Coordinates of C-alpha atoms in Angstrom, one line a residue:
M335 CA 24.4 50.8 64.9
S336 CA 21.7 48.2 65.2
I337 CA 21.9 44.6 64.1
T338 CA 18.9 42.8 62.7
P339 CA 17.3 40.3 65.1
T340 CA 18.1 37.4 62.8
E341 CA 21.9 37.9 63.0
Q342 CA 23.5 38.2 66.4
P343 CA 21.4 35.8 68.4
R344 CA 22.1 33.1 65.9
E345 CA 25.8 33.6 66.3
A346 CA 25.5 33.0 70.0
I347 CA 23.2 30.1 69.4
D348 CA 25.7 28.4 67.2
A349 CA 28.4 28.8 69.8
A350 CA 26.4 27.2 72.6
P351 CA 26.5 23.4 73.5
A352 CA 24.6 21.3 71.0
K353 CA 21.6 20.6 73.3
T354 CA 21.2 24.1 74.4
S355 CA 21.7 25.4 70.9
E356 CA 18.9 23.3 69.6
L357 CA 16.5 24.4 72.4
I358 CA 17.3 28.1 72.0
D359 CA 17.1 27.9 68.2
T360 CA 13.6 26.3 68.5
V361 CA 12.4 29.0 70.8
F362 CA 14.0 31.7 68.6
R363 CA 12.2 30.5 65.5
A364 CA 8.9 30.1 67.3
E365 CA 8.9 33.2 69.5
S366 CA 11.3 35.8 68.4
R367 CA 8.8 37.8 66.2
R368 CA 6.2 37.8 68.9
V369 CA 8.7 38.9 71.6
L370 CA 10.0 41.6 69.2
A371 CA 6.5 43.0 68.7
T372 CA 6.0 43.3 72.4
L373 CA 9.4 44.9 73.0
I374 CA 8.7 47.5 70.2
R375 CA 5.5 48.4 72.0
L376 CA 7.2 48.6 75.4
L377 CA 10.3 50.4 74.2
G378 CA 8.8 52.5 71.4
D379 CA 11.8 52.1 69.2
F380 CA 12.6 49.4 66.5
D381 CA 16.4 49.5 66.9
L382 CA 16.3 49.5 70.7
A383 CA 13.8 46.6 70.6
E384 CA 16.0 44.6 68.2
E385 CA 19.0 45.0 70.5
A386 CA 16.9 44.1 73.5
L387 CA 15.8 40.9 71.7
Q388 CA 19.4 40.0 71.1
D389 CA 20.3 40.6 74.8
A390 CA 17.4 38.5 76.0
F391 CA 18.4 35.5 73.9
R392 CA 22.1 35.9 75.1
A393 CA 20.8 35.9 78.7
A394 CA 18.7 32.8 77.9
L395 CA 21.8 31.0 76.6
E396 CA 23.6 31.8 79.9
Q397 CA 20.8 31.1 82.4
W398 CA 18.4 28.4 81.0
P399 CA 21.0 25.6 81.0
L400 CA 21.5 26.3 84.7
A401 CA 18.1 27.4 86.0
G402 CA 15.9 25.5 83.5
V403 CA 13.5 26.7 80.9
P404 CA 10.9 29.1 82.4
A405 CA 7.2 28.2 82.3
S406 CA 6.5 31.0 79.8
P407 CA 9.6 31.5 77.6
R408 CA 7.9 34.4 75.8
A409 CA 7.1 36.4 78.9
W410 CA 10.6 35.7 80.3
L411 CA 12.3 37.0 77.1
V412 CA 10.1 40.1 77.0
S413 CA 10.8 40.9 80.7
T414 CA 14.5 40.3 80.3
G415 CA 14.8 42.3 77.1
R416 CA 13.0 45.2 78.7
F417 CA 15.3 45.3 81.7
K418 CA 18.3 44.9 79.4
A419 CA 17.1 47.9 77.4
I420 CA 16.6 50.0 80.6
D421 CA 20.1 49.1 81.8
A422 CA 21.6 50.1 78.4
L423 CA 19.8 53.4 78.4
R424 CA 21.1 54.1 81.9
R425 CA 24.6 53.4 80.9
N426 CA 24.3 55.6 77.8
A427 CA 22.7 58.4 79.8
R428 CA 26.0 58.9 81.7
F429 CA 27.6 60.1 78.4
E430 CA 24.6 62.2 77.2
A431 CA 25.1 65.9 76.8
L432 CA 23.4 68.0 79.6
D433 CA 20.7 69.2 77.1
D434 CA 19.7 65.5 76.5
L435 CA 19.6 64.4 80.2
D436 CA 16.0 65.5 80.7
E437 CA 14.8 63.6 77.6
A438 CA 16.8 60.5 78.7
G439 CA 15.3 60.7 82.1
Q440 CA 11.8 60.9 80.8
R441 CA 12.4 58.0 78.5
L442 CA 13.7 55.8 81.3
A443 CA 10.7 56.8 83.5
V444 CA 8.3 55.7 80.7
L445 CA 10.1 52.4 80.2
S446 CA 10.3 51.7 83.9
D447 CA 6.5 52.3 84.2
A448 CA 5.6 50.3 81.1
T449 CA 3.6 47.2 81.7
A450 CA 4.8 44.0 80.2
P451 CA 2.2 41.4 79.2
T452 CA 1.3 38.7 81.6
D453 CA -0.3 36.2 79.4
D454 CA -0.1 34.8 75.8
Q455 CA -3.2 36.6 74.6
Q456 CA -1.6 40.0 75.4
L457 CA 1.5 38.9 73.5
E458 CA -0.6 38.0 70.5
D459 CA -2.4 41.3 70.7
D460 CA 0.9 43.0 70.5
R461 CA 1.7 41.2 67.3
L462 CA -1.5 42.4 65.6
R463 CA -1.2 45.9 67.2
L464 CA 2.3 46.2 65.6
I465 CA 1.0 45.2 62.2
F466 CA -1.6 48.1 62.4
T467 CA 1.1 50.4 63.6
C468 CA 3.3 49.6 60.6
C469 CA 0.3 50.1 58.4
H470 CA -0.4 53.6 59.7
P471 CA -1.7 55.9 56.9
A472 CA 1.2 58.3 57.5
L473 CA 3.5 55.8 55.8
S474 CA 3.5 55.1 52.1
P475 CA 1.6 52.0 51.1
D476 CA 4.8 50.2 49.9
G477 CA 6.6 51.3 53.1
Q478 CA 3.7 49.9 55.2
V479 CA 3.9 46.5 53.6
A480 CA 7.7 46.3 53.5
L481 CA 8.2 47.3 57.1
T482 CA 5.6 44.9 58.4
L483 CA 7.0 42.0 56.5
R484 CA 10.5 42.8 57.8
E485 CA 9.9 43.7 61.4
V486 CA 6.7 41.8 62.3
C487 CA 7.0 38.7 60.2
G488 CA 10.8 38.3 59.9
L489 CA 11.2 38.1 56.1
T490 CA 14.6 39.1 54.8
T491 CA 15.0 42.2 52.7
E492 CA 15.7 39.9 49.7
E493 CA 12.6 37.9 50.2
I494 CA 10.4 41.1 50.4
A495 CA 12.2 42.5 47.3
N496 CA 11.3 39.3 45.4
A497 CA 7.7 39.5 46.5
F498 CA 7.5 43.2 45.4
L499 CA 9.5 42.5 42.2
T500 CA 11.6 45.5 43.4
P501 CA 15.5 45.9 43.6
V502 CA 16.9 45.1 47.0
P503 CA 18.4 48.6 47.6
T504 CA 15.1 50.3 46.8
L505 CA 13.3 48.0 49.2
A506 CA 15.8 48.5 52.0
Q507 CA 15.4 52.3 51.7
R508 CA 11.6 52.0 52.0
I509 CA 12.1 50.2 55.3
V510 CA 14.6 52.8 56.6
R511 CA 12.2 55.6 55.6
A512 CA 9.2 53.9 57.2
K513 CA 11.1 53.4 60.5
A514 CA 12.2 57.1 60.5
K515 CA 8.6 58.2 59.8
I516 CA 7.3 56.3 62.8
R517 CA 10.0 57.7 65.0
D518 CA 9.8 61.3 63.8
A519 CA 6.0 61.5 63.7
R520 CA 5.8 59.7 67.1
I521 CA 3.2 57.2 65.7
P522 CA 1.9 55.3 68.8
Y523 CA 2.2 51.6 69.1
Q524 CA -1.4 50.9 69.7
E525 CA -4.4 49.3 68.2
P526 CA -6.4 51.8 66.1
S527 CA -9.8 53.0 67.2
P528 CA -12.8 51.2 65.7
D529 CA -13.3 54.2 63.4
D530 CA -9.8 54.0 62.1
L531 CA -9.6 50.3 61.8
P532 CA -11.3 49.7 58.4
A533 CA -9.1 52.4 56.7
R534 CA -6.0 50.4 57.5
L535 CA -7.4 47.1 56.6
D536 CA -6.3 47.0 52.9
S537 CA -2.6 47.3 53.8
V538 CA -2.9 44.7 56.6
L539 CA -4.6 42.2 54.3
R540 CA -1.9 42.8 51.7
V541 CA 0.8 42.2 54.2
I542 CA -0.7 38.9 55.4
Y543 CA -1.2 37.8 51.8
L544 CA 2.4 38.5 50.8
V545 CA 3.6 36.6 53.8
F546 CA 1.4 33.7 52.8
N547 CA 2.6 33.8 49.2
E548 CA 6.2 33.6 50.2
G549 CA 5.4 30.6 52.4
Y550 CA 3.3 28.9 49.7
S551 CA 5.8 29.4 46.9
A552 CA 9.1 30.6 48.2
S553 CA 10.8 33.2 46.0
S554 CA 14.2 31.4 46.3
G555 CA 16.0 28.6 48.1
A556 CA 16.1 24.8 48.2
A557 CA 12.4 24.2 49.1
L558 CA 9.2 25.0 47.2
T559 CA 7.3 26.0 50.3
R560 CA 8.0 27.6 53.7
H561 CA 5.4 26.2 56.0
D562 CA 6.5 28.5 58.9
L563 CA 5.5 31.5 56.8
S564 CA 2.2 30.1 55.4
G565 CA 1.3 28.9 58.9
E566 CA 2.1 32.3 60.4
A567 CA 0.0 34.1 57.8
I568 CA -3.0 31.8 58.5
R569 CA -2.5 32.4 62.2
L570 CA -2.5 36.2 61.7
G571 CA -5.5 35.9 59.4
R572 CA -7.4 34.1 62.2
L573 CA -6.4 36.8 64.7
L574 CA -7.5 39.5 62.3
R575 CA -10.9 37.8 61.8
E576 CA -11.4 37.8 65.6
L577 CA -10.7 41.5 65.7
L578 CA -12.6 42.5 62.5
P579 CA -14.9 39.8 61.0
E580 CA -15.3 41.6 57.7
P581 CA -16.1 39.8 54.4
E582 CA -12.6 40.5 52.9
V583 CA -10.9 39.2 56.1
E584 CA -12.9 36.0 55.8
G585 CA -12.1 35.9 52.1
L586 CA -8.4 36.2 52.7
L587 CA -8.4 33.5 55.4
A588 CA -10.5 31.2 53.1
L589 CA -8.0 31.8 50.2
M590 CA -5.0 30.9 52.4
L591 CA -6.7 27.8 53.8
L592 CA -7.8 26.5 50.3
H593 CA -4.3 27.0 48.9
E594 CA -2.6 25.5 52.0
S595 CA -4.8 22.5 51.8
R596 CA -2.8 21.3 48.7
R597 CA 0.7 21.9 50.2
A598 CA 1.4 18.2 50.9
A599 CA 0.6 17.2 47.3
R600 CA 2.6 20.0 45.6
T601 CA 6.0 18.3 46.0
S602 CA 7.4 14.8 45.6
P603 CA 9.3 13.0 48.4
T604 CA 12.5 14.4 46.9
G605 CA 11.1 17.9 46.9
D606 CA 10.3 18.3 43.2
L607 CA 7.4 20.4 42.0
I608 CA 4.2 18.6 41.1
L609 CA 1.7 20.5 39.0
L610 CA -2.0 20.6 39.8
D611 CA -2.9 18.1 37.0
D612 CA -0.6 15.4 38.5
Q613 CA -1.3 15.9 42.3
D614 CA -2.6 13.1 44.4
R615 CA -5.8 14.7 45.6
S616 CA -6.2 12.3 48.5
L617 CA -3.3 14.2 50.1
W618 CA -5.4 17.4 50.1
E619 CA -6.5 18.5 53.6
R620 CA -10.3 18.2 53.5
E621 CA -10.8 20.0 56.8
Q622 CA -9.0 23.0 55.5
I623 CA -11.0 22.9 52.3
A624 CA -14.3 22.6 54.2
E625 CA -13.4 25.5 56.4
G626 CA -12.3 27.6 53.4
V627 CA -15.4 26.9 51.4
A628 CA -17.6 27.8 54.4
L629 CA -15.8 31.1 54.9
V630 CA -15.9 32.1 51.2
E631 CA -19.6 31.3 51.0
H632 CA -20.3 33.5 54.1
A633 CA -18.2 36.3 52.6
L634 CA -19.9 36.2 49.2
S635 CA -23.4 36.1 50.9
S636 CA -22.7 39.5 52.5
R637 CA -22.6 41.1 49.0
R638 CA -19.8 43.3 50.3
F639 CA -17.0 41.1 49.1
G640 CA -13.8 42.1 47.3
P641 CA -10.8 40.7 45.5
Y642 CA -9.8 38.2 48.2
A643 CA -13.2 36.6 48.5
L644 CA -13.3 36.3 44.7
Q645 CA -9.9 34.7 44.6
A646 CA -11.0 32.4 47.3
A647 CA -14.1 31.5 45.3
I648 CA -11.8 30.5 42.4
A649 CA -9.7 28.4 44.8
A650 CA -12.8 26.7 46.1
V651 CA -13.9 25.6 42.7
L652 CA -10.5 24.1 42.1
A653 CA -10.4 22.5 45.6
E654 CA -13.9 20.8 45.2
A655 CA -13.3 19.4 41.7
P656 CA -12.5 15.7 41.6
S657 CA -10.0 16.2 38.8
T658 CA -8.6 18.8 36.4
A659 CA -10.8 17.6 33.6
A660 CA -13.9 17.8 35.8
T661 CA -13.2 21.3 37.0
D662 CA -15.7 23.9 36.0
W663 CA -13.4 26.2 34.0
R664 CA -16.3 28.2 32.7
E665 CA -17.2 29.3 36.2
I666 CA -13.5 30.0 37.0
V667 CA -13.2 32.3 33.9
G668 CA -16.4 34.0 34.9
L669 CA -15.0 34.7 38.4
Y670 CA -11.8 36.0 36.9
D671 CA -13.9 38.4 34.7
V672 CA -15.5 39.8 37.9
L673 CA -12.1 40.0 39.6
L674 CA -10.7 41.9 36.7
R675 CA -13.5 44.5 37.1
V676 CA -12.9 44.8 40.9
E677 CA -9.1 44.8 40.8
P678 CA -7.6 44.9 37.3
S679 CA -4.0 43.8 37.1
P680 CA -1.7 42.0 34.6
V681 CA -1.2 39.1 37.0
V682 CA -5.0 38.5 37.2
E683 CA -5.1 38.7 33.4
L684 CA -2.4 36.1 33.2
N685 CA -4.2 33.8 35.5
R686 CA -7.4 34.3 33.6
S687 CA -5.6 33.4 30.4
V688 CA -4.5 30.1 31.8
A689 CA -8.1 29.4 32.8
V690 CA -9.2 30.3 29.2
A691 CA -6.7 27.9 27.9
M692 CA -8.2 25.1 30.0
R693 CA -11.7 26.1 28.8
D694 CA -11.1 26.9 25.2
G695 CA -7.8 25.3 24.3
P696 CA -4.1 26.3 24.4
A697 CA -4.2 28.6 21.3
A698 CA -6.9 30.8 22.9
G699 CA -4.9 31.2 26.1
L700 CA -1.6 31.8 24.2
T701 CA -3.1 34.7 22.3
L702 CA -4.1 36.4 25.5
I703 CA -0.7 35.8 27.2
D704 CA 1.2 37.1 24.1
A705 CA -0.9 40.3 24.3
I706 CA 0.0 40.7 28.0
L707 CA 3.7 40.2 27.4
A708 CA 3.6 42.6 24.4
R709 CA 2.6 45.4 26.7
G710 CA 5.8 44.8 28.7
E711 CA 4.2 44.7 32.2
L712 CA 5.2 41.1 32.9
A713 CA 8.4 41.0 30.9
D714 CA 10.4 40.0 34.0
Y715 CA 7.7 37.8 35.6
R716 CA 8.9 34.2 35.5
L717 CA 5.4 32.6 35.7
A718 CA 4.2 34.5 32.6
H719 CA 7.0 33.0 30.5
A720 CA 6.5 29.5 32.1
A721 CA 2.8 29.7 31.2
R722 CA 3.6 30.7 27.7
A723 CA 6.2 27.9 27.4
D724 CA 3.6 25.3 28.5
L725 CA 1.0 26.4 26.0
C726 CA 3.6 26.5 23.2
R727 CA 4.7 23.0 24.2
R728 CA 1.1 21.7 24.1
L729 CA 0.6 23.3 20.7
G730 CA 3.8 21.5 19.3
R731 CA 5.7 24.8 18.9
H732 CA 8.9 23.5 20.4
D733 CA 11.2 26.2 19.4
D734 CA 9.0 28.9 21.0
A735 CA 8.5 26.7 24.0
R736 CA 12.2 26.2 24.5
A737 CA 12.8 30.0 24.3
A738 CA 10.1 30.7 26.8
Y739 CA 11.4 28.0 29.2
L740 CA 14.9 29.5 29.0
R741 CA 13.5 32.9 29.7
A742 CA 11.6 31.6 32.7
L743 CA 14.6 29.7 33.9
S744 CA 16.7 32.9 33.8
L745 CA 14.2 34.6 36.1
T746 CA 13.9 31.7 38.6
S747 CA 16.0 31.3 41.7
Q748 CA 13.9 28.6 43.5
A749 CA 15.5 25.2 43.2
P750 CA 12.4 23.0 42.7
E751 CA 11.1 25.4 40.0
R752 CA 14.5 25.4 38.3
R753 CA 14.6 21.6 38.2
F754 CA 11.1 21.5 36.8
L755 CA 11.9 23.9 34.0
E756 CA 15.1 22.1 33.2
R757 CA 13.2 18.8 33.0
R758 CA 10.7 20.4 30.5
L759 CA 13.7 21.7 28.4
G760 CA 15.2 18.2 28.5
E761 CA 11.9 16.7 27.3
L762 CA 11.8 19.1 24.4
S763 CA 15.3 18.1 23.3
A764 CA 14.7 14.4 23.6

């Protein structure tokens, strides 16, 4: 029975002396997913790689305080984990049935001959290679995304379920089935050929985008954002652009940079949510905005753009506006119209409705949101009810606003969002 890589190493870390615990914890948070990606490639098995990762960190706890931190912690952890896995297989082989001995011997030979990476670039390549492996077309689309988010990026099953709006047990089964499919179909841990690469791009882009979304607006917890996840998604986006500089790759990277540029202004010093209208725009990262705008302009000029580039174009209009009042909402609504034709979805409709409310007034936006909610597709989507509540509040319909805020609150598990909704409810009662 395997233990997920976020469990056992942390128990050992917590038991170590304080200084060593802090050091190993820092390395674990920074390097564990990269190390795991390489171990999966070397060992060819998710569970074996996770156990090897645990063993490598235990060894680090024992050896680093005495011998010092190695020059390349990643490479040390990979090498140690690989040898620990080989030792474990040798021990287990003693108890294998005779019929299994040949297979065990062949596996040990392969692992012994496997070449571990010698530099950071090879380790980074393993990370991207594993993403494409998890997005193999033999897996279901939802299985591709769920497995990559769990194994490559380290999101918990609960976080992925929230991102998918899917029950946790259902999501967990998708991950189990995807792992089994990779094992049983002997899907290789390798970068796809140039001919196969574009076919897998949609799933890879979706994975990176979901990771970013969880980092930009965490589905639960005490903080509004998780910079480790949004930063990781941007890093993966840059890697993907180096590998495949397609317009939609540029569009996604632009979209993430433009959203991330506002992160510092989205919360107060106490961690409370600050809406776009009230943000201090001097805190926005202008370098990220400039890079994002340049990327989206290049993507759009190709005439081969898709939904990510269009979303980035919307984000660029917002980022370049000096204020909410000075924003070109007509252009934003027009971009949403194009986006709906390219990729129709109720969430895109909802976002367009908010833009229409900014262009034509709250009554126009509310009519559109009510029609979306009447179809039932976003009945359990907290942001739909929060948007409806805000428009009702602006129209003076306080009873309707209160009911919508309460519904949104019942669907919200993130602390800053809950405090914001509770404040709005308090203002209505004042």
